[in-house]
XYZ file of C-alpha atoms in Angstrom:
648
model
C -69.673 70.417 28.305
C -70.752 70.881 31.966
C -74.285 71.246 33.437
C -74.089 75.115 33.727
C -73.317 75.459 30.075
C -76.277 73.172 29.241
C -78.627 75.369 31.359
C -77.309 78.581 29.744
C -77.734 77.025 26.310
C -81.325 76.145 27.035
C -82.088 79.696 28.148
C -80.542 81.117 24.993
C -82.627 78.694 22.953
C -85.811 79.871 24.643
C -84.932 83.556 24.080
C -84.371 82.853 20.413
C -87.800 81.214 20.162
C -89.386 84.263 21.820
C -87.489 86.577 19.481
C -85.972 88.227 22.496
C -82.590 88.984 20.888
C -81.532 91.293 23.665
C -81.422 88.623 26.247
C -79.642 86.308 23.702
C -76.900 88.872 23.117
C -76.496 89.427 26.798
C -76.104 85.730 27.565
C -74.265 84.578 24.407
C -70.875 86.060 25.130
C -70.818 84.422 28.471
C -71.857 81.068 26.892
C -69.240 81.308 24.174
C -66.517 82.240 26.668
C -67.392 79.231 28.752
C -67.754 77.007 25.710
C -64.399 78.021 24.460
C -62.800 77.061 27.759
C -64.729 73.727 27.592
C -63.519 73.154 24.092
C -59.873 73.970 25.060
C -60.079 71.422 27.917
C -61.734 68.861 25.581
C -59.027 69.307 22.939
C -56.403 68.960 25.561
C -57.991 65.718 26.695
C -58.311 64.557 23.070
C -54.558 65.347 22.432
C -53.616 63.421 25.576
C -55.774 60.393 24.480
C -54.227 60.391 21.017
C -50.792 60.390 22.582
C -51.693 57.533 24.906
C -53.196 55.623 22.037
C -50.087 56.143 20.051
C -47.997 54.913 22.985
C -50.325 51.956 23.406
C -50.043 51.152 19.724
C -46.273 51.233 19.901
C -46.342 49.089 23.013
C -48.623 46.610 21.253
C -46.364 46.364 18.266
C -43.370 45.893 20.521
C -45.231 43.153 22.444
C -46.208 41.371 19.233
C -42.644 41.570 18.033
C -41.391 40.182 21.311
C -43.986 37.333 21.226
C -42.942 36.494 17.711
C -39.295 36.470 18.655
C -40.018 34.374 21.734
C -42.088 31.934 19.645
C -39.340 31.802 17.006
C -36.774 31.133 19.756
C -38.923 28.362 21.335
C -39.724 26.788 18.024
C -36.053 26.596 17.150
C -34.803 25.489 20.560
C -35.276 21.812 19.903
C -37.347 21.707 23.038
C -41.085 21.589 23.460
C -42.709 24.011 25.894
C -46.316 23.687 27.067
C -48.337 25.178 29.952
C -50.871 23.360 32.057
C -53.475 25.360 33.985
C -54.905 24.710 37.443
C -57.566 22.397 35.900
C -54.657 20.239 34.482
C -55.683 21.248 30.902
C -52.999 22.154 28.355
C -53.073 25.881 27.297
C -53.514 26.658 23.578
C -50.188 28.189 23.133
C -47.248 25.736 22.912
C -44.115 25.427 20.794
C -43.730 23.836 17.434
C -41.688 20.949 18.835
C -44.653 19.885 20.969
C -46.873 19.707 17.952
C -44.146 17.581 16.136
C -43.921 15.266 19.070
C -47.577 14.537 19.482
C -48.563 15.037 15.744
C -51.972 16.503 16.645
C -53.484 19.525 18.535
C -53.257 18.824 22.244
C -54.596 22.208 23.356
C -57.444 21.800 25.888
C -56.536 18.119 26.599
C -55.947 16.848 30.124
C -52.148 16.503 30.602
C -52.649 13.116 32.469
C -54.528 11.711 29.507
C -51.799 12.249 26.936
C -48.599 11.882 29.006
C -49.151 9.141 31.536
C -50.236 5.497 31.473
C -51.660 5.505 34.975
C -54.000 8.338 34.414
C -55.913 8.376 37.667
C -52.802 8.002 39.811
C -50.935 10.866 38.126
C -54.072 13.006 38.103
C -54.027 12.797 41.902
C -50.299 13.426 42.085
C -50.530 16.550 39.879
C -53.437 17.914 41.845
C -51.523 17.282 45.086
C -48.487 19.124 43.711
C -50.531 22.273 42.838
C -51.959 22.408 46.427
C -48.724 21.619 48.260
C -46.012 23.789 49.547
C -42.723 24.048 47.553
C -40.834 21.345 49.529
C -43.562 18.654 49.176
C -44.249 19.704 45.653
C -40.604 19.082 44.837
C -40.721 15.619 46.293
C -43.872 14.765 44.386
C -42.460 16.144 41.180
C -39.619 13.678 41.455
C -42.205 10.820 41.258
C -43.371 11.845 37.886
C -42.019 9.936 34.822
C -38.901 11.416 33.381
C -39.089 9.666 30.008
C -41.867 8.350 27.721
C -42.087 6.878 24.234
C -44.465 8.886 22.100
C -45.067 8.035 18.476
C -41.940 5.944 18.258
C -39.708 8.750 19.779
C -38.077 8.758 23.214
C -39.005 11.962 24.967
C -37.530 13.339 28.183
C -39.856 15.230 30.422
C -39.071 18.105 32.821
C -41.677 19.695 35.113
C -41.724 23.190 36.689
C -44.356 24.386 39.116
C -45.169 28.046 38.522
C -46.222 30.662 41.051
C -49.569 31.240 39.388
C -50.803 27.726 40.209
C -49.893 26.112 36.873
C -47.150 23.911 35.330
C -44.623 24.503 32.622
C -43.505 21.175 30.999
C -40.364 20.944 28.858
C -40.212 18.096 26.357
C -37.057 17.005 24.497
C -36.660 14.386 21.793
C -33.707 12.278 22.924
C -34.213 9.371 20.572
C -30.931 9.900 18.776
C -29.075 10.525 22.042
C -30.548 7.317 23.516
C -29.525 5.398 20.402
C -26.007 6.700 20.629
C -25.828 5.856 24.329
C -27.113 2.366 23.652
C -24.490 1.963 20.844
C -21.771 3.137 23.236
C -23.042 0.780 25.911
C -23.043 -2.102 23.494
C -19.506 -1.281 22.354
C -18.429 -1.131 25.955
C -19.961 -4.517 26.595
C -18.228 -5.950 23.544
C -14.973 -4.539 24.740
C -15.467 -6.096 28.144
C -16.294 -9.410 26.439
C -13.003 -9.187 24.456
C -10.893 -8.438 27.575
C -12.558 -11.241 29.526
C -12.071 -13.818 26.805
C -8.472 -12.843 26.039
C -7.496 -12.612 29.755
C -8.952 -16.023 30.611
C -8.875 -17.805 27.302
C -8.431 -21.315 28.753
C -11.385 -20.960 31.006
C -13.464 -19.585 28.129
C -12.486 -22.494 25.853
C -13.316 -24.824 28.665
C -16.732 -23.273 29.208
C -17.466 -23.332 25.459
C -16.448 -26.965 25.324
C -18.662 -27.942 28.270
C -21.539 -26.023 26.715
C -21.095 -27.743 23.388
C -21.189 -31.092 25.207
C -24.253 -30.038 27.134
C -26.101 -28.997 24.044
C -25.128 -32.231 22.218
C -26.819 -34.039 25.181
C -30.031 -31.926 24.844
C -32.340 -34.914 24.466
C -30.747 -36.526 27.451
C -31.083 -33.512 29.729
C -34.650 -32.786 28.651
C -35.699 -35.983 30.250
C -34.809 -34.392 33.565
C -36.036 -30.828 33.657
C -34.461 -30.037 37.003
C -31.062 -31.096 35.780
C -31.621 -29.146 32.563
C -32.608 -25.946 34.294
C -29.651 -26.156 36.735
C -27.146 -26.719 33.998
C -28.643 -24.016 31.819
C -28.684 -21.447 34.619
C -25.017 -22.185 35.408
C -24.092 -21.550 31.761
C -26.098 -18.217 31.835
C -24.009 -17.097 34.813
C -20.736 -18.098 33.116
C -21.660 -16.397 29.850
C -22.761 -13.317 31.817
C -19.310 -13.271 33.435
C -17.896 -13.110 29.843
C -20.409 -10.410 28.789
C -21.765 -12.660 26.079
C -25.029 -10.779 25.484
C -26.639 -12.959 22.855
C -26.068 -16.154 24.868
C -27.279 -14.730 28.159
C -30.442 -13.221 26.576
C -31.339 -16.431 24.874
C -30.846 -18.590 27.917
C -32.791 -16.099 29.966
C -35.678 -16.406 27.406
C -35.628 -20.163 27.590
C -35.713 -20.064 31.398
C -38.754 -17.754 31.150
C -40.449 -20.321 28.905
C -39.779 -23.132 31.352
C -41.121 -21.097 34.226
C -44.247 -20.362 32.124
C -44.541 -24.166 31.604
C -44.349 -23.731 27.854
C -43.754 -27.435 27.128
C -44.430 -26.975 23.440
C -41.499 -24.565 23.106
C -39.096 -26.522 25.271
C -39.836 -29.874 23.586
C -39.072 -28.184 20.201
C -35.647 -26.808 21.302
C -32.880 -27.637 18.872
C -29.112 -27.840 18.937
C -28.962 -24.954 16.504
C -31.255 -22.747 18.522
C -28.965 -23.106 21.615
C -25.629 -22.768 19.831
C -26.531 -19.876 17.466
C -26.452 -17.093 20.146
C -23.037 -18.283 21.359
C -21.733 -18.274 17.811
C -22.956 -14.697 17.394
C -20.909 -13.627 20.371
C -17.923 -15.431 19.074
C -18.355 -13.816 15.646
C -18.154 -10.458 17.451
C -14.869 -11.544 19.007
C -13.486 -12.665 15.596
C -14.624 -9.403 14.021
C -12.461 -7.400 16.380
C -9.525 -9.825 16.904
C -9.505 -11.493 13.511
C -11.063 -14.682 12.074
C -8.033 -16.677 12.977
C -7.687 -15.618 16.613
C -8.814 -18.952 18.107
C -6.679 -20.798 15.573
C -3.565 -18.761 16.293
C -3.943 -18.986 20.114
C -1.465 -21.399 21.550
C -3.976 -23.569 23.392
C -4.723 -27.143 22.474
C -6.946 -29.795 23.902
C -4.892 -32.864 24.576
C -6.650 -36.218 25.279
C -6.088 -37.095 28.824
C -5.258 -40.731 28.030
C -2.321 -39.503 25.918
C -1.035 -37.510 28.913
C -1.516 -40.533 31.157
C 0.353 -42.763 28.774
C 3.204 -40.201 28.731
C 3.094 -39.916 32.529
C 3.301 -43.760 32.902
C 6.273 -43.967 30.585
C 8.011 -41.117 32.504
C 7.530 -43.110 35.724
C 9.007 -46.275 34.225
C 11.999 -44.304 32.956
C 12.566 -42.753 36.389
C 12.117 -39.305 35.001
C 12.922 -36.208 37.157
C 10.253 -35.532 39.825
C 9.755 -31.947 38.600
C 8.856 -33.208 35.075
C 6.480 -35.752 36.637
C 4.827 -32.979 38.589
C 4.440 -30.723 35.490
C 2.861 -33.703 33.584
C 0.515 -34.317 36.453
C -0.460 -30.685 36.576
C -1.222 -30.908 32.783
C -3.634 -33.700 33.505
C -5.406 -31.670 36.153
C -6.740 -28.180 36.076
C -5.456 -25.132 38.199
C -8.294 -24.068 40.511
C -6.747 -20.662 41.093
C -6.680 -19.926 37.382
C -10.301 -21.179 37.056
C -11.628 -18.967 39.854
C -9.552 -15.840 39.140
C -11.853 -14.648 36.271
C -14.711 -14.330 38.755
C -13.007 -11.187 40.000
C -14.259 -9.291 36.923
C -17.721 -10.717 37.434
C -17.820 -9.321 41.022
C -16.486 -5.998 39.845
C -19.125 -5.638 37.112
C -21.959 -6.606 39.448
C -20.627 -4.197 42.102
C -20.613 -1.424 39.550
C -24.066 -2.274 38.445
C -25.533 -2.122 42.012
C -23.430 0.885 43.096
C -21.338 -1.141 45.539
C -17.627 -1.332 46.324
C -16.320 -4.881 46.636
C -12.867 -6.391 46.843
C -12.470 -10.098 45.821
C -9.792 -12.008 47.728
C -9.050 -15.501 46.515
C -6.528 -18.012 47.949
C -5.987 -21.388 46.345
C -3.122 -23.651 45.358
C -4.919 -26.766 44.067
C -4.704 -28.887 40.936
C -7.726 -31.158 40.656
C -9.042 -33.742 38.251
C -11.611 -32.585 35.637
C -14.410 -34.188 37.608
C -14.451 -31.107 39.872
C -14.753 -28.542 36.986
C -18.542 -28.486 36.851
C -18.567 -27.825 40.618
C -16.259 -24.864 40.364
C -18.186 -23.521 37.411
C -21.401 -23.625 39.462
C -19.832 -21.434 42.154
C -20.628 -18.466 39.870
C -24.060 -18.479 41.563
C -22.614 -18.140 45.044
C -20.473 -15.134 43.961
C -23.420 -13.480 42.309
C -25.502 -13.990 45.471
C -22.766 -12.515 47.673
C -22.820 -9.360 45.512
C -26.554 -9.152 44.863
C -27.917 -10.126 48.315
C -24.971 -9.965 50.683
C -22.821 -6.879 50.392
C -24.583 -3.627 51.207
C -24.188 -0.353 49.238
C -21.752 2.217 50.500
C -24.435 4.332 52.336
C -25.868 1.308 54.242
C -22.417 0.144 55.179
C -21.496 3.654 56.422
C -24.658 3.702 58.588
C -23.625 0.427 60.134
C -20.108 1.761 60.872
C -18.477 -0.568 58.278
C -15.869 0.156 55.726
C -17.489 1.298 52.532
C -15.768 -1.414 50.624
C -17.079 -4.861 51.152
C -15.145 -8.142 50.627
C -15.875 -11.506 49.209
C -13.174 -14.171 50.111
C -12.690 -17.487 48.361
C -10.453 -20.171 49.716
C -9.924 -23.742 48.620
C -7.520 -26.192 50.337
C -6.956 -29.910 50.467
C -6.959 -31.398 53.938
C -5.942 -35.106 53.611
C -8.689 -36.897 51.729
C -10.909 -33.857 51.785
C -11.207 -30.624 49.852
C -12.591 -27.722 51.714
C -13.981 -24.681 49.858
C -15.069 -21.468 51.611
C -16.836 -18.402 50.175
C -17.341 -15.665 52.768
C -18.619 -12.124 52.477
C -18.756 -9.373 55.156
C -22.223 -8.132 54.110
C -25.622 -7.980 55.880
C -25.926 -11.693 56.369
C -28.782 -13.915 55.429
C -32.223 -12.637 56.514
C -33.815 -15.598 58.240
C -37.090 -13.672 58.637
C -37.344 -13.538 54.865
C -36.542 -17.159 54.550
C -39.028 -18.087 57.312
C -41.781 -16.126 55.497
C -41.017 -17.958 52.234
C -40.780 -21.314 53.950
C -43.904 -20.776 56.020
C -42.168 -21.755 59.223
C -39.524 -20.378 61.675
C -36.010 -20.967 60.135
C -32.960 -20.681 62.396
C -29.319 -19.964 61.164
C -28.482 -23.554 61.440
C -31.347 -24.490 59.114
C -30.607 -21.954 56.347
C -28.817 -24.456 54.108
C -31.911 -26.719 54.167
C -33.946 -24.108 52.353
C -31.813 -21.858 50.236
C -30.378 -24.876 48.256
C -33.849 -26.182 47.471
C -34.975 -26.001 43.785
C -37.151 -23.010 43.130
C -36.514 -21.362 46.535
C -35.945 -17.639 46.171
C -36.859 -14.590 48.225
C -37.101 -12.457 45.111
C -40.569 -11.861 43.853
C -39.525 -11.491 40.213
C -36.678 -13.056 38.208
C -34.186 -10.974 36.343
C -30.906 -11.646 34.484
C -29.117 -11.966 37.823
C -31.359 -13.827 40.247
C -34.876 -14.814 41.240
C -35.522 -18.190 39.782
C -34.323 -20.310 42.719
C -32.077 -22.334 40.428
C -28.595 -20.967 41.147
C -27.795 -22.383 44.581
C -29.736 -25.493 43.685
C -27.255 -26.019 40.779
C -24.398 -25.776 43.250
C -26.054 -28.262 45.579
C -26.538 -30.716 42.721
C -22.874 -30.525 41.807
C -21.910 -31.058 45.475
C -24.251 -34.089 45.661
C -22.665 -35.653 42.558
C -19.280 -35.509 44.335
C -20.715 -36.938 47.514
C -19.865 -33.661 49.347
C -21.733 -31.558 51.944
C -22.465 -27.862 52.296
C -22.876 -25.695 55.400
C -23.752 -22.064 55.906
C -22.434 -19.850 58.736
C -24.537 -16.719 59.161
C -24.278 -13.661 61.350
C -26.539 -10.613 60.776
C -24.528 -7.488 59.734
C -21.400 -9.584 59.724
C -21.939 -11.657 56.530
C -22.462 -15.264 55.449
C -19.943 -18.068 54.761
C -20.572 -21.015 52.525
C -18.398 -24.063 53.479
C -18.400 -26.920 51.025
C -16.551 -30.164 51.835
C -15.722 -32.606 49.001
C -13.916 -35.912 49.113
C -10.699 -35.975 47.114
C -11.184 -38.313 44.296
C -8.000 -39.716 42.714
C -9.212 -41.541 39.733
C -6.489 -41.669 37.092
C -6.748 -45.425 36.660
C -10.518 -45.471 36.680
C -10.770 -42.678 34.184
C -8.217 -44.349 31.952
C -10.129 -47.654 31.980
C -13.372 -45.889 31.215
C -11.868 -44.000 28.303
C -10.634 -47.309 26.835
C -14.128 -48.955 27.400
C -15.943 -46.022 25.899
C -13.810 -46.067 22.767
C -14.512 -49.818 22.285
C -18.148 -49.190 22.990
C -18.388 -46.425 20.383
C -16.732 -48.669 17.871
C -19.716 -50.995 18.135
C -22.073 -48.225 16.958
C -20.196 -46.610 14.072
C -23.451 -46.149 12.095
C -24.939 -44.013 14.995
C -24.284 -40.350 15.203
C -22.221 -39.917 18.357
C -23.545 -37.124 20.563
C -21.601 -36.811 23.822
C -20.014 -38.338 26.802
C -19.955 -37.225 30.425
C -17.987 -38.238 33.467
C -19.711 -38.375 36.850
C -18.846 -39.476 40.324
C -21.778 -40.801 42.344
C -21.623 -41.959 45.891
C -25.002 -43.595 45.817
C -25.098 -45.289 42.436
C -27.485 -48.243 41.872
C -27.559 -50.552 38.926
C -31.289 -51.035 38.711
C -32.014 -50.790 35.069
C -30.684 -53.035 32.258
C -27.133 -53.729 33.695
C -24.372 -56.223 33.939
C -20.945 -56.279 35.679
C -17.590 -57.941 35.422
C -14.368 -57.920 37.517
C -10.972 -56.792 36.353
C -8.290 -58.640 38.258
C -4.581 -57.680 38.586
C -3.075 -54.223 38.652
C -6.507 -52.691 37.778
C -8.529 -54.875 40.094
C -12.109 -53.501 40.238
C -15.587 -54.087 39.077
C -16.828 -52.452 35.859
C -20.508 -52.343 34.777
C -22.584 -51.399 31.823
C -26.133 -50.074 32.072
C -28.622 -48.747 29.526
C -32.250 -48.042 28.733
C -34.588 -50.432 26.851
C -33.704 -48.745 23.480
C -29.996 -49.318 24.395
C -30.617 -53.006 25.018
C -32.348 -53.406 21.672
C -29.576 -51.504 19.754
C -26.885 -53.582 21.469
C -28.684 -56.736 20.575
C -29.366 -55.692 17.024
C -25.820 -54.446 16.514
C -23.701 -57.030 18.333
C -25.589 -60.253 18.840
C -28.743 -61.288 17.013
C -29.358 -58.742 14.302
C -33.150 -57.980 13.879
C -34.823 -59.847 16.760
C -38.147 -59.487 18.409
C -38.228 -57.098 21.359
C -39.883 -59.700 23.564
C -36.904 -62.050 23.082
C -34.527 -59.220 24.023
C -36.490 -58.462 27.132
C -36.431 -62.132 28.109
C -32.616 -62.418 27.594
C -31.563 -58.822 28.557
C -29.178 -59.955 31.267
C -27.522 -62.484 28.932
C -27.193 -59.738 26.262
C -25.483 -57.309 28.521
C -23.214 -60.014 30.078
C -22.004 -60.898 26.673
C -21.434 -57.255 25.704
C -19.515 -56.331 28.989
C -17.432 -59.464 28.341
C -16.618 -58.464 24.702
C -15.765 -54.781 25.776
C -13.590 -55.962 28.694
C -11.805 -58.449 26.393
C -10.949 -55.847 23.799
C -9.940 -53.271 26.391
C -7.379 -55.717 27.985
C -5.098 -55.493 24.936
C -5.178 -51.709 25.002
C -4.704 -51.448 28.768
C -1.572 -53.500 28.457
C -0.055 -50.598 26.527
C -0.647 -48.412 29.592
C 1.263 -50.719 31.984
C -2.027 -52.082 33.394
C -2.281 -55.896 33.597
C -5.710 -57.354 34.208
C -7.819 -60.523 33.721
C -11.556 -60.662 33.480
C -14.004 -62.775 35.467
C -17.306 -64.235 34.416
C -19.949 -61.478 33.938
C -22.815 -61.322 36.348
C -25.874 -59.182 37.100
C -25.330 -56.719 39.967
C -28.017 -54.680 41.802
C -26.699 -52.933 44.788
C -25.961 -49.318 45.825
C -22.290 -48.395 45.727
C -19.925 -45.555 44.950
C -19.083 -45.347 41.246
C -17.142 -43.384 38.787
C -19.106 -43.562 35.527
C -19.318 -42.305 32.058
C -22.585 -41.671 30.256
C -22.480 -41.962 26.474
C -25.439 -40.674 24.505
C -25.864 -41.861 21.035
C -28.451 -40.603 18.443
C -31.501 -42.158 20.112
C -30.310 -44.106 23.074
C -27.821 -43.880 26.000
C -25.420 -46.287 27.644
C -23.453 -45.871 30.889
C -20.243 -47.615 31.721
C -18.749 -47.357 35.179
C -16.349 -48.562 37.816
C -17.202 -49.326 41.361
C -14.910 -47.451 43.748
């Protein structure tokens, strides 16, 4: 009703109060007419409003139905959807999966409090994303964690920046997927282990044999922690080459305890603790290939002295030179066959670090067993070439190199010298890094002085591949034992070459004599539990403990010696000479005790050596204390050790 109608209505009301009906009748038709029009317009408006309300109601019902269907779809999509507003708080509406993941109501919580460990850092990153342009925001989004463990579940996280200044985050429970991926990865590693073992069974059996001997000598090695670490690290590299997961992980754990100076743990190490992981890996091989795989395999360990006896007889009978050559090769190991399996190690590491590498190896050498430990230790040089030396494809492309790098191995005999070369065409050794670690300027010519030191590494942290500064030290120790030398040629962006020179040691006769002497020595201690024996060539050997020497004369002319610790002297005296005697008496007569023992051993050995076409007489025993080159054999019994050796 408009203002004119209201005025007219007031006039009619006054007229009615004054009983002036005439005026009322005159004005009423006009009022009614106008009121009718007003009512018609009002009704029209009311009708329009009802229609709009009906449309709004229909729209509301449709919207609610759509929201219900959308929520139903999200709740059954196996994905969690949540929204984060500009204040980085989680909106109240999120899907059922989100609730199942967190197991509590997260609405109103700050996203950085419930999703990230470094809360303050990611709070800054998220705020920066919201205020940045699309390109920068995309870069920053890539820095956010893509996975997180929440309530025992592995959750993948996807982030989307929305135009209204907020985030949408998509969460997926990938626990089962991760488990299946891990299972597939483990099965793949087992398959690789099987292939490696089967394709290089002789090398594998040799590694296992050497490891068993090492573990049997645990007490002996624990007296020299540097030697223990070096040997252990080499076996980790060799087992890694064979994809023996249990063995590698256990050795890595032990190395970590050594680095942490956990002497209590190290001193409590047992034979069983070191062998059990290897046995687990072997059980996996047997599970796939059969329990009798190793028994069926046509590979036998033959005592070298039996081969030598056969070789000597063949010489006497004037046997064909080809047969003699084959017998000699049986007594030695084929370096080519020993190094060839490192090809798969290089391929595996290359794949792991997204590199392309070709391994080229050239060798036609058969060497005595004394060199085996050295060639085993080269696993560290190959690993370093892949890890530190060869660049990835992108870096090589930028430098104008072929995308595929190369690692070349070569071993040759040059007269009385064996020369081994390992060369890569990678980035070369960074002398600046070495200088920084060394605390002084290091030139290319001085590289070898530092990188072969125990504990020297440019890595800040150790992993399963490198970082402990033990690998190259292990190589250097093996080179030292053989009286060899090592050089490094280095050229930035053109690679590094390791050149190792070793004297050629021909020791058939010496090894044979030591084998015979060791057998006689072990016969003296039948009541002791025999642990192990180990050959070693030492160019700077010194008899400066409890020792005695004697000369063989004749075909086997040379000086042999026996040396032991104080426990060994006591055991020898108790077992061979005096029975239970006072230790002070043994100390006083230690030289006489050992002279007598070396005389007994040499006398018993002569009879046996005659069977090997070696004639010899023995001189009067004497005490010898000088530095000389020696080929020796360490024999470790249950609680003492004895060394026997030959001066060369």
